[in-house]
mmCIF file of C-alpha atoms and ligand atoms in Angstrom:
data_model
loop_
_atom_site.group_PDB
_atom_site.id
_atom_site.type_symbol
_atom_site.label_atom_id
_atom_site.label_comp_id
_atom_site.label_asym_id
_atom_site.label_seq_id
_atom_site.Cartn_x
_atom_site.Cartn_y
_atom_site.Cartn_z
ATOM 1 C CA UNK A 1 29.896 -11.346 -50.847
ATOM 2 C CA UNK A 2 27.369 -9.217 -52.050
ATOM 3 C CA UNK A 3 24.711 -6.587 -50.736
ATOM 4 C CA UNK A 4 21.596 -5.838 -52.453
ATOM 5 C CA UNK A 5 19.302 -3.016 -53.040
ATOM 6 C CA UNK A 6 15.885 -1.798 -54.974
ATOM 7 C CA UNK A 7 15.508 1.906 -55.910
ATOM 8 C CA UNK A 8 11.961 3.169 -56.907
ATOM 9 C CA UNK A 9 13.472 6.715 -58.246
ATOM 10 C CA UNK A 10 16.764 8.272 -59.814
ATOM 11 C CA UNK A 11 16.943 10.429 -56.679
ATOM 12 C CA UNK A 12 17.064 7.577 -54.900
ATOM 13 C CA UNK A 13 19.532 5.518 -56.975
ATOM 14 C CA UNK A 14 21.529 8.902 -56.422
ATOM 15 C CA UNK A 15 21.174 8.854 -52.907
ATOM 16 C CA UNK A 16 22.616 5.127 -52.554
ATOM 17 C CA UNK A 17 25.641 6.486 -54.645
ATOM 18 C CA UNK A 18 26.272 8.968 -51.966
ATOM 19 C CA UNK A 19 25.899 6.702 -49.351
ATOM 20 C CA UNK A 20 28.753 4.342 -50.932
ATOM 21 C CA UNK A 21 30.664 7.434 -51.765
ATOM 22 C CA UNK A 22 30.751 7.525 -47.838
ATOM 23 C CA UNK A 23 32.540 4.725 -47.470
ATOM 24 C CA UNK A 24 34.977 5.551 -50.241
ATOM 25 C CA UNK A 25 38.475 6.228 -48.702
ATOM 26 C CA UNK A 26 40.303 6.431 -51.914
ATOM 27 C CA UNK A 27 41.126 3.804 -54.805
ATOM 28 C CA UNK A 28 38.186 2.385 -55.030
ATOM 29 C CA UNK A 29 36.932 0.588 -58.544
ATOM 30 C CA UNK A 30 33.330 0.225 -59.477
ATOM 31 C CA UNK A 31 32.280 -1.880 -62.134
ATOM 32 C CA UNK A 32 29.052 -0.267 -63.148
ATOM 33 C CA UNK A 33 27.235 -3.003 -65.723
ATOM 34 C CA UNK A 34 23.221 -2.961 -66.536
ATOM 35 C CA UNK A 35 21.576 -1.554 -70.011
ATOM 36 C CA UNK A 36 21.129 1.584 -71.385
ATOM 37 C CA UNK A 37 18.873 3.355 -69.048
ATOM 38 C CA UNK A 38 19.561 0.980 -65.897
ATOM 39 C CA UNK A 39 20.896 4.203 -63.560
ATOM 40 C CA UNK A 40 24.880 3.417 -64.148
ATOM 41 C CA UNK A 41 24.872 7.683 -64.465
ATOM 42 C CA UNK A 42 22.386 8.411 -61.774
ATOM 43 C CA UNK A 43 24.375 6.327 -59.440
ATOM 44 C CA UNK A 44 27.719 7.563 -60.613
ATOM 45 C CA UNK A 45 25.920 11.220 -60.099
ATOM 46 C CA UNK A 46 24.945 10.403 -56.287
ATOM 47 C CA UNK A 47 29.397 9.336 -55.783
ATOM 48 C CA UNK A 48 29.882 12.780 -57.375
ATOM 49 C CA UNK A 49 27.809 14.567 -54.498
ATOM 50 C CA UNK A 50 28.962 11.820 -51.927
ATOM 51 C CA UNK A 51 32.758 13.126 -52.606
ATOM 52 C CA UNK A 52 31.769 16.840 -52.862
ATOM 53 C CA UNK A 53 31.885 17.379 -56.424
ATOM 54 C CA UNK A 54 30.006 20.660 -57.286
ATOM 55 C CA UNK A 55 30.477 20.214 -61.021
ATOM 56 C CA UNK A 56 27.051 18.319 -62.815
ATOM 57 C CA UNK A 57 28.255 14.817 -63.979
ATOM 58 C CA UNK A 58 26.818 13.891 -67.362
ATOM 59 C CA UNK A 59 26.756 10.614 -69.202
ATOM 60 C CA UNK A 60 30.390 11.167 -70.702
ATOM 61 C CA UNK A 61 28.959 8.610 -74.049
ATOM 62 C CA UNK A 62 31.083 11.094 -76.597
ATOM 63 C CA UNK A 63 34.250 11.522 -74.083
ATOM 64 C CA UNK A 64 35.779 8.299 -72.880
ATOM 65 C CA UNK A 65 37.389 10.206 -69.670
ATOM 66 C CA UNK A 66 36.146 12.564 -67.543
ATOM 67 C CA UNK A 67 37.651 13.824 -64.092
ATOM 68 C CA UNK A 68 36.300 15.716 -61.256
ATOM 69 C CA UNK A 69 37.951 16.910 -58.384
ATOM 70 C CA UNK A 70 35.869 17.175 -54.875
ATOM 71 C CA UNK A 71 35.887 18.850 -51.965
ATOM 72 C CA UNK A 72 37.245 15.991 -49.891
ATOM 73 C CA UNK A 73 40.968 15.178 -51.310
ATOM 74 C CA UNK A 74 39.538 12.234 -53.388
ATOM 75 C CA UNK A 75 38.507 12.529 -57.577
ATOM 76 C CA UNK A 76 35.684 10.951 -59.447
ATOM 77 C CA UNK A 77 37.489 8.932 -62.999
ATOM 78 C CA UNK A 78 34.222 8.685 -65.022
ATOM 79 C CA UNK A 79 34.480 6.597 -67.882
ATOM 80 C CA UNK A 80 32.466 5.551 -70.214
ATOM 81 C CA UNK A 81 33.351 2.439 -72.699
ATOM 82 C CA UNK A 82 30.627 2.188 -74.354
ATOM 83 C CA UNK A 83 31.771 3.278 -78.158
ATOM 84 C CA UNK A 84 35.637 2.424 -77.159
ATOM 85 C CA UNK A 85 35.959 -0.549 -79.928
ATOM 86 C CA UNK A 86 40.383 -0.647 -79.130
ATOM 87 C CA UNK A 87 42.956 0.459 -77.053
ATOM 88 C CA UNK A 88 42.282 2.411 -73.250
ATOM 89 C CA UNK A 89 45.177 0.545 -71.689
ATOM 90 C CA UNK A 90 46.165 4.434 -70.828
ATOM 91 C CA UNK A 91 43.251 4.292 -68.609
ATOM 92 C CA UNK A 92 44.822 1.806 -66.152
ATOM 93 C CA UNK A 93 46.833 4.469 -64.864
ATOM 94 C CA UNK A 94 43.749 5.322 -62.900
ATOM 95 C CA UNK A 95 42.779 2.396 -61.203
ATOM 96 C CA UNK A 96 43.109 1.867 -57.328
ATOM 97 C CA UNK A 97 44.890 5.101 -56.916
ATOM 98 C CA UNK A 98 44.310 6.105 -53.861
ATOM 99 C CA UNK A 99 43.736 9.629 -54.101
ATOM 100 C CA UNK A 100 40.801 8.613 -56.741
ATOM 101 C CA UNK A 101 37.619 6.738 -56.832
ATOM 102 C CA UNK A 102 36.738 5.319 -60.745
ATOM 103 C CA UNK A 103 33.119 5.018 -61.919
ATOM 104 C CA UNK A 104 33.282 2.753 -65.331
ATOM 105 C CA UNK A 105 30.426 2.399 -67.510
ATOM 106 C CA UNK A 106 30.673 -0.287 -69.834
ATOM 107 C CA UNK A 107 34.141 -1.694 -69.133
ATOM 108 C CA UNK A 108 33.299 -5.390 -70.435
ATOM 109 C CA UNK A 109 35.678 -4.192 -73.432
ATOM 110 C CA UNK A 110 38.675 -3.760 -71.116
ATOM 111 C CA UNK A 111 38.301 -7.028 -69.474
ATOM 112 C CA UNK A 112 41.807 -7.735 -69.734
ATOM 113 C CA UNK A 113 43.248 -4.524 -67.829
ATOM 114 C CA UNK A 114 40.220 -4.454 -65.517
ATOM 115 C CA UNK A 115 42.212 -4.797 -61.796
ATOM 116 C CA UNK A 116 41.333 -7.231 -59.312
ATOM 117 C CA UNK A 117 40.727 -5.283 -56.691
ATOM 118 C CA UNK A 118 37.272 -3.779 -57.724
ATOM 119 C CA UNK A 119 33.589 -3.555 -56.559
ATOM 120 C CA UNK A 120 30.904 -5.103 -59.318
ATOM 121 C CA UNK A 121 27.852 -2.831 -59.353
ATOM 122 C CA UNK A 122 24.796 -4.711 -61.476
ATOM 123 C CA UNK A 123 21.884 -2.711 -62.043
ATOM 124 C CA UNK A 124 18.555 -3.820 -63.472
ATOM 125 C CA UNK A 125 15.784 -2.365 -64.775
ATOM 126 C CA UNK A 126 12.253 -4.379 -63.134
ATOM 127 C CA UNK A 127 10.237 -2.062 -63.798
ATOM 128 C CA UNK A 128 9.744 1.837 -65.219
ATOM 129 C CA UNK A 129 11.433 3.456 -61.596
ATOM 130 C CA UNK A 130 12.057 0.660 -60.290
ATOM 131 C CA UNK A 131 15.932 -1.000 -60.286
ATOM 132 C CA UNK A 132 17.232 -3.702 -58.264
ATOM 133 C CA UNK A 133 20.926 -3.278 -57.431
ATOM 134 C CA UNK A 134 23.728 -5.220 -56.670
ATOM 135 C CA UNK A 135 27.258 -4.664 -55.379
ATOM 136 C CA UNK A 136 29.083 -7.477 -55.194
ATOM 137 C CA UNK A 137 33.050 -8.366 -54.631
ATOM 138 C CA UNK A 138 35.243 -11.368 -54.246
ATOM 139 C CA UNK A 139 38.455 -9.267 -52.106
ATOM 140 C CA UNK A 140 39.127 -8.780 -48.221
ATOM 141 C CA UNK A 141 39.054 -5.093 -49.042
ATOM 142 C CA UNK A 142 35.784 -4.979 -51.101
ATOM 143 C CA UNK A 143 33.824 -7.353 -47.690
ATOM 144 C CA UNK A 144 35.721 -4.091 -45.642
ATOM 145 C CA UNK A 145 34.354 -1.689 -48.158
ATOM 146 C CA UNK A 146 30.554 -3.382 -48.101
ATOM 147 C CA UNK A 147 30.651 -3.688 -44.327
ATOM 148 C CA UNK A 148 30.773 0.525 -44.469
ATOM 149 C CA UNK A 149 27.948 1.366 -46.702
ATOM 150 C CA UNK A 150 25.309 2.990 -44.140
HETATM 151 N N1 ADP B 201 15.283 4.179 -59.678
HETATM 152 C C1 ADP B 201 15.395 4.754 -60.718
HETATM 153 N N2 ADP B 201 16.978 4.874 -60.578
HETATM 154 C C2 ADP B 201 18.131 5.338 -61.614
HETATM 155 N N3 ADP B 201 17.514 6.020 -62.899
HETATM 156 C C3 ADP B 201 15.806 5.685 -63.092
HETATM 157 C C4 ADP B 201 15.368 5.185 -61.792
HETATM 158 N N4 ADP B 201 13.764 5.437 -62.376
HETATM 159 C C5 ADP B 201 14.101 6.194 -63.124
HETATM 160 N N5 ADP B 201 15.321 5.959 -63.529
HETATM 161 C C6 ADP B 201 15.780 6.900 -65.063
HETATM 162 O O1 ADP B 201 16.666 5.818 -65.763
HETATM 163 C C7 ADP B 201 17.510 6.903 -66.650
HETATM 164 C C8 ADP B 201 18.745 6.285 -66.331
HETATM 165 O O2 ADP B 201 19.537 7.137 -67.017
HETATM 166 P P1 ADP B 201 21.388 6.754 -66.711
HETATM 167 O O3 ADP B 201 21.210 6.968 -64.899
HETATM 168 O O4 ADP B 201 22.078 7.977 -67.990
HETATM 169 O O5 ADP B 201 21.873 5.219 -67.532
HETATM 170 P P2 ADP B 201 23.154 4.551 -67.942
HETATM 171 O O6 ADP B 201 23.806 5.585 -67.235
HETATM 172 O O7 ADP B 201 22.699 2.927 -67.328
HETATM 173 O O8 ADP B 201 22.520 4.214 -68.965
HETATM 174 C C9 ADP B 201 17.436 8.210 -66.372
HETATM 175 O O9 ADP B 201 16.615 8.342 -66.992
HETATM 176 C C10 ADP B 201 16.388 8.281 -64.984
HETATM 177 O O10 ADP B 201 15.497 9.304 -64.812
HETATM 178 MG MG1 MG B 202 25.747 6.189 -68.427
#
């Protein structure tokens, strides 16, 4: 099952991230894919806003993992595996934990340890400011998540 969105500004992409956060109950793992500049970090900033995280979320390209504590009791675990060439297994401890929401950029290199319970989000650059954002799931709880998005 999938849900598709189109945004025409970074603010709209952040707003979508906020809507996704509103549907989060903890344990969600978002696999974000899309070219450099597609808006993966932008969407993650919206997730952070929706989880009531005051700290600014930056692109952790030189830092593989960044944790942000949110006022809703859910932490945001933000990963960027762009520079990771090996390892990363230790990060699996965070996946599907009920007290956090994981957002993973460039998770392809982690394919063998990615949890079956996840939501795939693909961001496509359609035009300089237009993004097609597709959220896809293959699990019952993923379908319930999609149904909770308002
Ligand atoms: N509709 C849009 N949604 C998200 N970002 C957009 C949009 N239109 C333009 N942009 C620009 O695209 C870039 C997205 O950057 P970023 O979120 O860091 O991408 P990624 O993490 O996928 O590499 C930013 O410079 C942002 O201003
Ligand atoms: Mg990024």
